[in-house]
Amino acid sequence: MTEVVIAFKGGRAWRQHRQAAKRAPTRRYPARIARQLALAHALRRRLERGEFADFADMARQLGFTRARVTQLMDLVLLAPEVQEEILFLELPPGAQPVSERGLREAVLGTIDWQEQRRRWEGLRAQFAPVMLNER
């Protein structure tokens, strides 16, 4: 037999339901940029295994433009610490405070990892308030 609880607004069951809803953690998902970075690493591994002759062959086989493949592969040029932070970046549904394009423009403008880290810190500081409000 199944028990059904009807929670009348203002009653004990309603208060318990509201308290449980407040305690329930917000579901978080990997950020889009994290998924794109993971894809870039997966494609790089496939290239290293010889599944693709070069970026142009990869683009043809996957139905991407060569420019898109280059954009994705540029993500693996990020400083390792920046990549790690991005890969573990989780956000509530719908929240994407940093885009791949924004990351490329702000951080990938240099190949110096020290400078990339500094730029990433600045970019992260811009979207940190958004992250804190949604927790």
Coordinates of N, CA, C and O in Angstrom, one line a residue:
M1 N 0.8 -1.2 0.0 CA 0.0 0.0 0.0 C 0.9 1.2 0.0 O 1.9 1.3 0.7
T2 N 0.5 2.2 -0.8 CA 1.3 3.5 -0.9 C 0.7 4.5 0.0 O -0.5 4.7 0.0
E3 N 1.5 5.2 0.7 CA 1.1 6.3 1.6 C 1.2 7.6 0.8 O 2.2 7.9 0.2
V4 N 0.2 8.4 0.8 CA 0.1 9.7 0.2 C 0.0 10.8 1.2 O -0.9 10.7 2.1
V5 N 0.9 11.7 1.2 CA 0.8 12.8 2.2 C 0.4 14.1 1.5 O 0.9 14.5 0.5
I6 N -0.7 14.6 1.9 CA -1.2 15.9 1.4 C -0.8 17.0 2.3 O -1.1 17.0 3.5
A7 N 0.0 17.9 1.7 CA 0.5 19.0 2.5 C -0.3 20.3 2.3 O -0.3 20.9 1.2
F8 N -1.0 20.7 3.3 CA -1.8 21.9 3.3 C -0.9 23.1 3.6 O -0.1 23.0 4.5
K9 N -1.0 24.1 2.9 CA -0.2 25.3 3.1 C -0.3 25.8 4.5 O -1.4 26.0 5.0
G10 N 0.8 25.9 5.2 CA 0.8 26.3 6.6 C 0.8 25.2 7.6 O 1.1 25.3 8.8
G11 N 0.5 23.9 7.1 CA 0.5 22.8 8.0 C 1.9 22.2 8.3 O 2.9 22.6 7.7
R12 N 2.0 21.2 9.1 CA 3.2 20.6 9.5 C 3.9 19.9 8.3 O 5.1 20.1 8.0
A13 N 3.1 19.2 7.5 CA 3.7 18.5 6.3 C 4.2 19.6 5.3 O 5.3 19.4 4.7
W14 N 3.5 20.7 5.2 CA 3.9 21.8 4.3 C 5.3 22.4 4.7 O 6.2 22.6 3.9
R15 N 5.4 22.6 6.0 CA 6.6 23.2 6.6 C 7.8 22.2 6.4 O 8.9 22.6 6.0
Q16 N 7.5 20.9 6.6 CA 8.6 19.9 6.4 C 9.0 19.9 4.9 O 10.2 19.8 4.6
H17 N 8.0 20.0 4.0 CA 8.3 20.0 2.6 C 9.2 21.2 2.2 O 10.2 21.1 1.5
R18 N 8.8 22.4 2.7 CA 9.6 23.6 2.4 C 11.0 23.5 3.0 O 11.9 23.9 2.3
Q19 N 11.2 23.0 4.2 CA 12.5 22.8 4.8 C 13.3 21.9 4.0 O 14.5 22.1 3.7
A20 N 12.7 20.8 3.5 CA 13.5 19.8 2.7 C 13.9 20.4 1.4 O 15.0 20.2 0.9
A21 N 13.0 21.3 0.8 CA 13.3 21.9 -0.5 C 14.5 22.9 -0.3 O 15.3 23.0 -1.2
K22 N 14.5 23.6 0.8 CA 15.6 24.5 1.1 C 16.9 23.8 1.3 O 18.0 24.3 0.9
R23 N 16.9 22.6 1.9 CA 18.1 21.8 2.1 C 18.6 21.1 0.9 O 19.8 20.8 0.8
A24 N 17.7 20.9 -0.1 CA 18.1 20.1 -1.3 C 19.1 20.9 -2.1 O 18.9 22.1 -2.4
P25 N 20.3 20.3 -2.4 CA 21.3 21.1 -3.2 C 20.8 21.3 -4.6 O 20.0 20.5 -5.2
T26 N 21.2 22.4 -5.2 CA 20.8 22.7 -6.5 C 21.6 21.8 -7.5 O 22.8 21.6 -7.3
R27 N 20.9 21.2 -8.4 CA 21.6 20.3 -9.4 C 22.5 21.2 -10.2 O 22.1 22.2 -10.7
R28 N 23.7 20.7 -10.4 CA 24.7 21.4 -11.1 C 25.2 20.5 -12.3 O 25.3 19.3 -12.1
Y29 N 25.6 21.1 -13.4 CA 26.0 20.4 -14.6 C 27.4 20.9 -15.0 O 27.7 22.1 -14.7
P30 N 28.2 20.1 -15.7 CA 29.4 20.6 -16.2 C 29.1 21.8 -17.1 O 28.2 21.7 -17.9
A31 N 30.0 22.8 -17.0 CA 29.8 24.0 -17.9 C 30.0 23.6 -19.3 O 30.8 22.6 -19.6
R32 N 29.4 24.3 -20.2 CA 29.5 24.0 -21.7 C 31.0 24.1 -22.1 O 31.5 23.2 -22.8
I33 N 31.7 25.0 -21.5 CA 33.2 25.2 -21.9 C 33.9 24.0 -21.4 O 34.9 23.5 -22.0
A34 N 33.5 23.4 -20.3 CA 34.2 22.2 -19.8 C 33.9 21.0 -20.7 O 34.9 20.2 -21.0
R35 N 32.7 20.9 -21.3 CA 32.4 19.8 -22.2 C 33.2 20.0 -23.5 O 33.7 19.1 -24.1
Q36 N 33.4 21.3 -23.9 CA 34.1 21.5 -25.2 C 35.6 21.2 -25.0 O 36.3 20.7 -25.9
L37 N 36.2 21.5 -23.8 CA 37.6 21.2 -23.5 C 37.8 19.7 -23.5 O 38.7 19.2 -24.0
A38 N 36.8 19.0 -22.9 CA 36.9 17.5 -22.8 C 36.8 17.0 -24.3 O 37.6 16.0 -24.6
L39 N 36.0 17.5 -25.1 CA 35.9 17.1 -26.5 C 37.3 17.4 -27.2 O 37.7 16.5 -28.0
A40 N 37.9 18.5 -27.0 CA 39.2 18.8 -27.6 C 40.2 17.8 -27.2 O 41.0 17.3 -28.0
H41 N 40.2 17.4 -25.9 CA 41.2 16.4 -25.5 C 40.9 15.0 -26.1 O 41.8 14.3 -26.5
A42 N 39.6 14.7 -26.2 CA 39.3 13.4 -26.9 C 39.7 13.4 -28.3 O 40.2 12.4 -28.8
L43 N 39.5 14.5 -29.0 CA 39.9 14.6 -30.4 C 41.4 14.6 -30.6 O 41.9 13.9 -31.5
R44 N 42.1 15.2 -29.7 CA 43.6 15.2 -29.7 C 44.1 13.7 -29.6 O 45.0 13.3 -30.3
R45 N 43.5 13.0 -28.6 CA 43.9 11.6 -28.4 C 43.6 10.8 -29.7 O 44.4 9.9 -30.1
R46 N 42.5 11.0 -30.3 CA 42.1 10.3 -31.5 C 43.1 10.6 -32.7 O 43.5 9.7 -33.4
L47 N 43.5 11.9 -32.7 CA 44.5 12.3 -33.7 C 45.9 11.6 -33.4 O 46.5 11.1 -34.3
E48 N 46.3 11.5 -32.2 CA 47.5 10.9 -31.8 C 47.5 9.4 -32.1 O 48.5 8.8 -32.4
R49 N 46.3 8.8 -31.9 CA 46.2 7.3 -32.2 C 46.2 7.0 -33.8 O 46.2 5.9 -34.2
G50 N 46.1 8.1 -34.6 CA 46.1 7.9 -36.0 C 44.8 7.8 -36.6 O 44.7 7.4 -37.8
E51 N 43.7 8.0 -35.9 CA 42.4 8.0 -36.5 C 42.1 9.0 -37.5 O 41.3 8.9 -38.4
F52 N 42.9 10.1 -37.4 CA 42.8 11.2 -38.4 C 44.2 11.5 -38.8 O 45.2 11.5 -38.1
A53 N 44.4 11.9 -40.1 CA 45.7 12.2 -40.6 C 46.1 13.6 -40.1 O 47.3 13.8 -39.8
D54 N 45.2 14.5 -40.1 CA 45.5 15.9 -39.6 C 44.2 16.6 -39.3 O 43.1 16.0 -39.3
F55 N 44.2 17.9 -39.0 CA 43.0 18.6 -38.6 C 42.0 18.7 -39.7 O 40.8 18.6 -39.5
A56 N 42.5 18.8 -41.0 CA 41.6 18.9 -42.1 C 40.9 17.5 -42.3 O 39.7 17.5 -42.5
D57 N 41.6 16.4 -42.1 CA 40.9 15.1 -42.2 C 39.9 15.0 -41.0 O 38.8 14.4 -41.2
M58 N 40.3 15.4 -39.9 CA 39.4 15.4 -38.7 C 38.1 16.2 -39.0 O 37.0 15.7 -38.8
A59 N 38.2 17.3 -39.6 CA 37.1 18.2 -39.9 C 36.2 17.5 -40.9 O 35.0 17.5 -40.7
R60 N 36.8 16.9 -41.9 CA 36.0 16.2 -43.0 C 35.2 15.1 -42.4 O 34.0 14.9 -42.6
Q61 N 35.9 14.2 -41.6 CA 35.2 13.1 -41.0 C 34.1 13.4 -40.0 O 33.1 12.7 -39.9
L62 N 34.3 14.5 -39.3 CA 33.3 14.9 -38.3 C 32.3 15.8 -38.7 O 31.3 16.1 -38.0
G63 N 32.5 16.4 -39.9 CA 31.5 17.3 -40.5 C 31.7 18.7 -39.9 O 30.7 19.5 -39.8
F64 N 32.9 19.0 -39.3 CA 33.2 20.3 -38.8 C 33.9 21.1 -39.9 O 34.5 20.6 -40.8
T65 N 34.0 22.4 -39.7 CA 34.9 23.2 -40.5 C 36.3 23.1 -40.0 O 36.5 22.8 -38.8
R66 N 37.3 23.4 -40.8 CA 38.7 23.3 -40.3 C 38.9 24.4 -39.2 O 39.6 24.2 -38.3
A67 N 38.2 25.5 -39.4 CA 38.3 26.6 -38.4 C 37.8 26.1 -37.1 O 38.4 26.4 -36.0
R68 N 36.7 25.4 -37.1 CA 36.1 24.9 -35.8 C 37.0 23.9 -35.1 O 37.2 24.0 -33.9
V69 N 37.6 23.1 -35.9 CA 38.6 22.1 -35.3 C 39.7 22.8 -34.7 O 40.2 22.5 -33.6
T70 N 40.2 23.9 -35.4 CA 41.4 24.6 -34.8 C 40.9 25.3 -33.5 O 41.7 25.4 -32.6
Q71 N 39.7 25.9 -33.5 CA 39.3 26.6 -32.3 C 39.2 25.6 -31.1 O 39.7 25.9 -30.0
L72 N 38.7 24.4 -31.4 CA 38.6 23.4 -30.3 C 40.0 23.0 -29.9 O 40.3 22.9 -28.7
M73 N 40.9 22.7 -30.8 CA 42.2 22.2 -30.5 C 43.0 23.3 -29.8 O 44.0 23.0 -29.0
D74 N 42.7 24.6 -30.0 CA 43.4 25.7 -29.3 C 43.2 25.6 -27.8 O 44.0 26.0 -27.0
L75 N 42.0 25.0 -27.4 CA 41.7 24.9 -25.9 C 42.8 24.0 -25.2 O 43.0 24.3 -24.0
V76 N 43.4 23.1 -25.9 CA 44.4 22.2 -25.2 C 45.7 23.0 -25.0 O 46.6 22.5 -24.3
L77 N 45.8 24.2 -25.5 CA 47.0 25.0 -25.3 C 46.9 25.9 -24.0 O 47.9 26.6 -23.7
L78 N 45.8 25.8 -23.3 CA 45.7 26.5 -22.1 C 46.6 25.9 -21.0 O 46.9 24.7 -21.0
A79 N 47.0 26.7 -20.0 CA 47.8 26.3 -18.9 C 47.1 25.1 -18.2 O 45.9 25.2 -18.1
P80 N 47.8 24.1 -17.8 CA 47.2 23.0 -17.1 C 46.3 23.3 -16.0 O 45.2 22.7 -15.8
E81 N 46.7 24.3 -15.1 CA 45.9 24.7 -14.0 C 44.5 25.3 -14.4 O 43.5 25.1 -13.8
V82 N 44.6 26.1 -15.5 CA 43.4 26.7 -16.0 C 42.5 25.6 -16.6 O 41.3 25.6 -16.3
Q83 N 43.0 24.6 -17.3 CA 42.2 23.5 -17.9 C 41.6 22.7 -16.7 O 40.4 22.4 -16.8
E84 N 42.3 22.5 -15.7 CA 41.7 21.7 -14.6 C 40.5 22.5 -14.0 O 39.5 21.9 -13.7
E85 N 40.7 23.8 -13.7 CA 39.6 24.5 -13.2 C 38.4 24.5 -14.1 O 37.2 24.4 -13.7
I86 N 38.6 24.6 -15.4 CA 37.5 24.6 -16.4 C 36.8 23.3 -16.4 O 35.6 23.2 -16.4
L87 N 37.6 22.2 -16.4 CA 37.0 20.8 -16.4 C 36.2 20.5 -15.2 O 35.2 19.7 -15.3
F88 N 36.4 21.1 -14.1 CA 35.6 20.9 -12.9 C 34.6 22.0 -12.6 O 33.9 22.0 -11.6
L89 N 34.4 22.9 -13.6 CA 33.5 24.0 -13.5 C 32.1 23.4 -13.7 O 31.7 22.9 -14.7
E90 N 31.2 23.6 -12.6 CA 29.8 23.1 -12.7 C 28.9 24.3 -12.4 O 29.2 25.2 -11.6
L91 N 27.8 24.3 -13.2 CA 26.9 25.4 -13.1 C 25.5 24.9 -13.0 O 25.2 23.8 -13.4
P92 N 24.6 25.8 -12.4 CA 23.2 25.4 -12.4 C 22.7 25.4 -13.9 O 23.3 26.1 -14.7
P93 N 21.6 24.7 -14.2 CA 21.0 24.7 -15.5 C 20.8 26.1 -16.1 O 20.3 27.0 -15.4
G94 N 21.2 26.4 -17.3 CA 21.0 27.6 -18.0 C 22.1 28.7 -17.7 O 22.2 29.7 -18.4
A95 N 22.9 28.5 -16.7 CA 24.0 29.5 -16.4 C 25.2 29.2 -17.1 O 25.8 28.1 -17.0
Q96 N 25.7 30.1 -17.9 CA 27.0 29.9 -18.7 C 27.7 31.3 -18.7 O 27.7 32.0 -19.7
P97 N 28.3 31.6 -17.6 CA 28.9 33.0 -17.5 C 30.2 33.2 -18.3 O 30.6 34.3 -18.6
V98 N 30.8 32.1 -18.8 CA 31.9 32.2 -19.7 C 31.7 31.3 -20.9 O 31.4 30.2 -20.8
S99 N 31.9 31.9 -22.1 CA 31.8 31.2 -23.3 C 33.1 30.8 -23.9 O 34.2 31.3 -23.4
E100 N 33.1 29.9 -24.8 CA 34.4 29.5 -25.4 C 35.0 30.6 -26.1 O 36.2 30.9 -26.0
R101 N 34.2 31.4 -26.8 CA 34.7 32.6 -27.5 C 35.3 33.6 -26.5 O 36.4 34.1 -26.7
G102 N 34.6 33.8 -25.4 CA 35.1 34.7 -24.4 C 36.4 34.2 -23.8 O 37.3 35.0 -23.6
L103 N 36.5 32.9 -23.6 CA 37.7 32.4 -23.1 C 38.9 32.5 -24.1 O 40.0 32.9 -23.7
R104 N 38.6 32.2 -25.3 CA 39.7 32.4 -26.3 C 40.2 33.8 -26.4 O 41.3 34.1 -26.5
E105 N 39.2 34.8 -26.4 CA 39.6 36.2 -26.5 C 40.3 36.7 -25.3 O 41.3 37.4 -25.4
A106 N 39.9 36.2 -24.1 CA 40.5 36.8 -22.9 C 41.7 36.1 -22.5 O 42.7 36.7 -22.0
V107 N 41.8 34.8 -22.7 CA 42.9 34.0 -22.1 C 43.9 33.5 -23.2 O 45.1 33.5 -23.0
L108 N 43.4 33.0 -24.3 CA 44.2 32.4 -25.3 C 45.0 33.4 -26.2 O 45.6 33.0 -27.2
G109 N 44.9 34.6 -25.8 CA 45.6 35.6 -26.6 C 47.2 35.5 -26.5 O 47.9 36.2 -27.2
T110 N 47.6 34.7 -25.5 CA 49.0 34.5 -25.3 C 49.3 33.0 -25.1 O 48.4 32.3 -24.6
I111 N 50.5 32.6 -25.4 CA 50.9 31.2 -25.1 C 51.7 31.1 -23.8 O 52.0 30.0 -23.4
D112 N 51.9 32.2 -23.2 CA 52.6 32.2 -21.9 C 51.7 31.7 -20.8 O 50.7 32.4 -20.5
W113 N 51.9 30.6 -20.2 CA 51.0 30.0 -19.2 C 50.9 30.9 -18.0 O 49.8 31.0 -17.4
Q114 N 51.9 31.6 -17.6 CA 51.8 32.5 -16.4 C 50.8 33.6 -16.8 O 50.0 34.0 -15.9
E115 N 50.9 34.2 -17.9 CA 50.0 35.2 -18.4 C 48.6 34.7 -18.5 O 47.6 35.3 -18.2
Q116 N 48.4 33.4 -19.0 CA 47.1 32.8 -19.1 C 46.5 32.7 -17.7 O 45.3 32.9 -17.6
R117 N 47.3 32.2 -16.8 CA 46.7 32.1 -15.4 C 46.2 33.5 -14.9 O 45.2 33.5 -14.3
R118 N 47.0 34.5 -15.1 CA 46.6 35.8 -14.7 C 45.3 36.3 -15.3 O 44.4 36.8 -14.7
R119 N 45.3 36.1 -16.6 CA 44.0 36.5 -17.4 C 42.8 35.6 -16.9 O 41.7 36.1 -16.8
W120 N 43.1 34.3 -16.7 CA 42.0 33.5 -16.2 C 41.4 34.0 -14.9 O 40.2 34.0 -14.6
E121 N 42.3 34.4 -14.0 CA 41.9 34.9 -12.7 C 41.0 36.1 -12.9 O 40.0 36.2 -12.2
G122 N 41.4 37.0 -13.8 CA 40.6 38.2 -14.0 C 39.2 37.8 -14.6 O 38.2 38.3 -14.2
L123 N 39.2 36.9 -15.5 CA 37.9 36.4 -16.1 C 37.1 35.7 -15.1 O 35.9 36.0 -15.0
R124 N 37.7 34.9 -14.3 CA 36.9 34.1 -13.3 C 36.3 35.1 -12.2 O 35.2 34.9 -11.8
A125 N 37.1 36.2 -11.9 CA 36.6 37.2 -11.0 C 35.3 37.9 -11.5 O 34.5 38.3 -10.7
Q126 N 35.2 38.0 -12.8 CA 34.1 38.6 -13.4 C 32.8 37.8 -13.3 O 31.7 38.3 -13.1
F127 N 32.9 36.5 -13.4 CA 31.8 35.6 -13.3 C 31.6 35.0 -11.9 O 30.6 34.3 -11.7
A128 N 32.5 35.2 -11.0 CA 32.4 34.6 -9.6 C 31.1 35.1 -8.9 O 30.4 34.3 -8.3
P129 N 30.7 36.4 -9.0 CA 29.5 36.8 -8.3 C 28.3 36.1 -8.9 O 27.4 35.7 -8.1
V130 N 28.2 35.8 -10.1 CA 27.1 35.0 -10.7 C 27.1 33.6 -10.1 O 26.0 33.1 -9.8
M131 N 28.3 33.0 -10.0 CA 28.3 31.7 -9.4 C 27.9 31.7 -8.0 O 27.2 30.8 -7.6
L132 N 28.2 32.6 -7.2 CA 27.9 32.7 -5.8 C 26.4 32.9 -5.6 O 25.8 32.3 -4.7
N133 N 25.8 33.7 -6.5 CA 24.3 34.0 -6.3 C 23.5 32.7 -6.7 O 22.3 32.6 -6.3
E134 N 24.0 31.8 -7.5 CA 23.2 30.7 -7.9 C 23.4 29.4 -7.1 O 22.9 28.4 -7.4
R135 N 24.2 29.5 -6.1 CA 24.4 28.3 -5.2 C 23.4 28.2 -4.2 O 22.6 29.0 -3.8

